[in-house]
Short mmCIF file of C-alpha atoms in Angstrom, two decimals:
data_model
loop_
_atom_site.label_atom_id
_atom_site.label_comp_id
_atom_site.label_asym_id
_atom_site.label_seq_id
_atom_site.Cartn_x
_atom_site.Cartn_y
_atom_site.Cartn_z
CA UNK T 1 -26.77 -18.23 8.09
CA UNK T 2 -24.30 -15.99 6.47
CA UNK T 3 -20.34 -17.04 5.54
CA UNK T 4 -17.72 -16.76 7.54
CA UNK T 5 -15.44 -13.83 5.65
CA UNK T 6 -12.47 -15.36 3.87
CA UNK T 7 -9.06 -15.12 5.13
CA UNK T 8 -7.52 -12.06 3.65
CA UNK T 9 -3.62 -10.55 3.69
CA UNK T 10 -1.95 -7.50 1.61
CA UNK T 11 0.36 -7.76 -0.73
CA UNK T 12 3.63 -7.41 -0.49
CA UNK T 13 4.54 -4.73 -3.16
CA UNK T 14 1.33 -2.90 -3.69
CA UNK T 15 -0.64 -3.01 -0.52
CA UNK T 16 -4.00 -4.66 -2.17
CA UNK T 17 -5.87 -7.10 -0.11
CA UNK T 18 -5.30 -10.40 -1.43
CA UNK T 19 -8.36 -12.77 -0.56
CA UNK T 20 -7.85 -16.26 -0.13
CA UNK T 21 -9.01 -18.36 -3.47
CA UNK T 22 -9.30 -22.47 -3.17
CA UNK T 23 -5.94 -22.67 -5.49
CA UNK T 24 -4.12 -21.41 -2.66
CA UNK T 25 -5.38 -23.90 -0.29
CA UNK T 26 -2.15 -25.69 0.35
CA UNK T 27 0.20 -23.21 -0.02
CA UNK T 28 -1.52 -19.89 1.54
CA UNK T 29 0.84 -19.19 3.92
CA UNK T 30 3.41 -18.57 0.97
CA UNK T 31 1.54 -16.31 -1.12
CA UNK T 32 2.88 -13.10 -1.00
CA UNK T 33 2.05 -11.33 -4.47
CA UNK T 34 -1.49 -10.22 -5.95
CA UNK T 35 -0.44 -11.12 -9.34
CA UNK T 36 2.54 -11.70 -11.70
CA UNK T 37 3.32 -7.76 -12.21
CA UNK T 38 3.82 -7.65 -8.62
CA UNK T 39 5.98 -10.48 -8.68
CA UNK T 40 7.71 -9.79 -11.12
CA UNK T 41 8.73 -6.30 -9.31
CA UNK T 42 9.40 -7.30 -6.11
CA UNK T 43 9.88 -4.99 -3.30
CA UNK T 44 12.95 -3.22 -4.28
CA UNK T 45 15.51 0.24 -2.96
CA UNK T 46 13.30 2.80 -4.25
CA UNK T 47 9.84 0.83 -2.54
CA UNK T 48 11.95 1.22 1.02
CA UNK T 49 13.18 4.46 0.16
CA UNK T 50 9.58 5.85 -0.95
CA UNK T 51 7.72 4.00 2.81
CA UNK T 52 11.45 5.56 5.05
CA UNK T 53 9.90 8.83 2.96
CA UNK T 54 6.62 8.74 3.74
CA UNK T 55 7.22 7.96 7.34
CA UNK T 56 10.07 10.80 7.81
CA UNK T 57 7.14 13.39 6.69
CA UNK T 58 4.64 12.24 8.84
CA UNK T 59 6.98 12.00 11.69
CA UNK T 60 7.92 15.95 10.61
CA UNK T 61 4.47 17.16 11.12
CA UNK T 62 1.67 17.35 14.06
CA UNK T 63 -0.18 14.22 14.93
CA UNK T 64 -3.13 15.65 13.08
CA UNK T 65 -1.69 16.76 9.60
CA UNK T 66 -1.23 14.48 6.37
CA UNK T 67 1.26 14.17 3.98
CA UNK T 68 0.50 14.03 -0.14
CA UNK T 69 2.22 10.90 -1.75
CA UNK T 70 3.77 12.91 -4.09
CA UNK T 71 6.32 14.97 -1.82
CA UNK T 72 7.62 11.24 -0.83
CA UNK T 73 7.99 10.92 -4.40
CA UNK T 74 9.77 14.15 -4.66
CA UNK T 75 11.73 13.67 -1.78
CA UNK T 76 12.90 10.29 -3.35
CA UNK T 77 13.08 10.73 -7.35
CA UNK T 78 14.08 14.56 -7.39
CA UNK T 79 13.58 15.39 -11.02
CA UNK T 80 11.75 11.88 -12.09
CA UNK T 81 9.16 12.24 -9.21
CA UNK T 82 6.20 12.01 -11.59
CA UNK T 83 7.49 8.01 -12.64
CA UNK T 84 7.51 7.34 -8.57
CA UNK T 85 3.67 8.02 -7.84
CA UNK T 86 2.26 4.75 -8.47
CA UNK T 87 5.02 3.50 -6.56
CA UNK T 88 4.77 6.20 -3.65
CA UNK T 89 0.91 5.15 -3.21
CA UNK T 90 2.03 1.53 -2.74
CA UNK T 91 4.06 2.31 -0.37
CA UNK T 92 1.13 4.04 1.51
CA UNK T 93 -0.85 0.55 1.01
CA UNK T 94 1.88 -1.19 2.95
CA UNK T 95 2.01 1.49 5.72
CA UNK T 96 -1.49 1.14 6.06
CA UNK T 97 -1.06 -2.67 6.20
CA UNK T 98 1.08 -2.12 8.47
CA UNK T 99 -0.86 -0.27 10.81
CA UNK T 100 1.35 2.75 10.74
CA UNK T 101 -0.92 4.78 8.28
CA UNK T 102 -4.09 5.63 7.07
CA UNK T 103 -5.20 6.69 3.72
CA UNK T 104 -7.58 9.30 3.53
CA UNK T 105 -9.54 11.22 0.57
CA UNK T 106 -11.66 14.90 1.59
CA UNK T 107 -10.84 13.79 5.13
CA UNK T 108 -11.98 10.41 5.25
CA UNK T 109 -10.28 7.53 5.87
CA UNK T 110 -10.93 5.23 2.34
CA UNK T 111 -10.00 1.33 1.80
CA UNK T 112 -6.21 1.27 0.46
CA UNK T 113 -7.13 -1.24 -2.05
CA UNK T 114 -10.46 0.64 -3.44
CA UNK T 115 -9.16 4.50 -3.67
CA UNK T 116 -8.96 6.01 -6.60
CA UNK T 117 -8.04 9.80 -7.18
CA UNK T 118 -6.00 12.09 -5.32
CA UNK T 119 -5.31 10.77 -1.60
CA UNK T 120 -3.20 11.68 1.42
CA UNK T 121 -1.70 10.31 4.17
CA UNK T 122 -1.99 10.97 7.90
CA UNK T 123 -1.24 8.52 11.32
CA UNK T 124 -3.78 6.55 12.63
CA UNK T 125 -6.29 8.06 14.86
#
């Protein structure tokens, strides 16, 4: 008979699926990081400002279209967009955690904590 899946969440500054590990047994409900570089970071200004981005585009376009990560980043850093991708495709991971987004690559929708390459981001369908 095959396992039951283990319980599973996102974390809170880069989107990833965290999956539950036996160390976390008493204290799941309180983990909120995938590791120490995330918690270190935290979920700062420029996280809220890049997701408030990403959402403002989609909201701009048809139902159908997609937006590319990097015109949030734009949109956000001006001149420094390049240092804001990483951070603009996390804040695509916690749309998508969200339910608010989906993350797609040659017009598929891919797993936000698999991807990697160029990516864009549309509305649920």
């Amino acid at each position: 008979m095959p396992r039951p899946p283990l319980p599973s969440k996102p974390c809170a500054r880069c989107g990833r699926t965290i999956i539950w590990r036996k160390a976390w047994a008493r204290d799941w409900d309180s983990v909120r990081w995938c590791s120490d570089s995330c918690r270190k970071h935290g979920l700062g200004d420029v996280d809220r400002q890049l997701e408030a981005s990403l959402e403002s585009l989609l909201d701009g376009r048809s139902a159908s279209a997609s937006v590319c990560p990097s015109e949030a980043a734009r949109a956000v850093g001006s001149d420094d967009w390049s240092d804001l991708m990483e951070p603009a495709r996390m804040a695509a991971r916690r749309l998508v955690a969200k339910g608010r987004a989906e993350i797609t690559q040659g017009g598929h929708v891919v797993d936000p904590s698999r991807f990697k390459g160029p990516i864009r981001v549309r509305r649920p369908r």
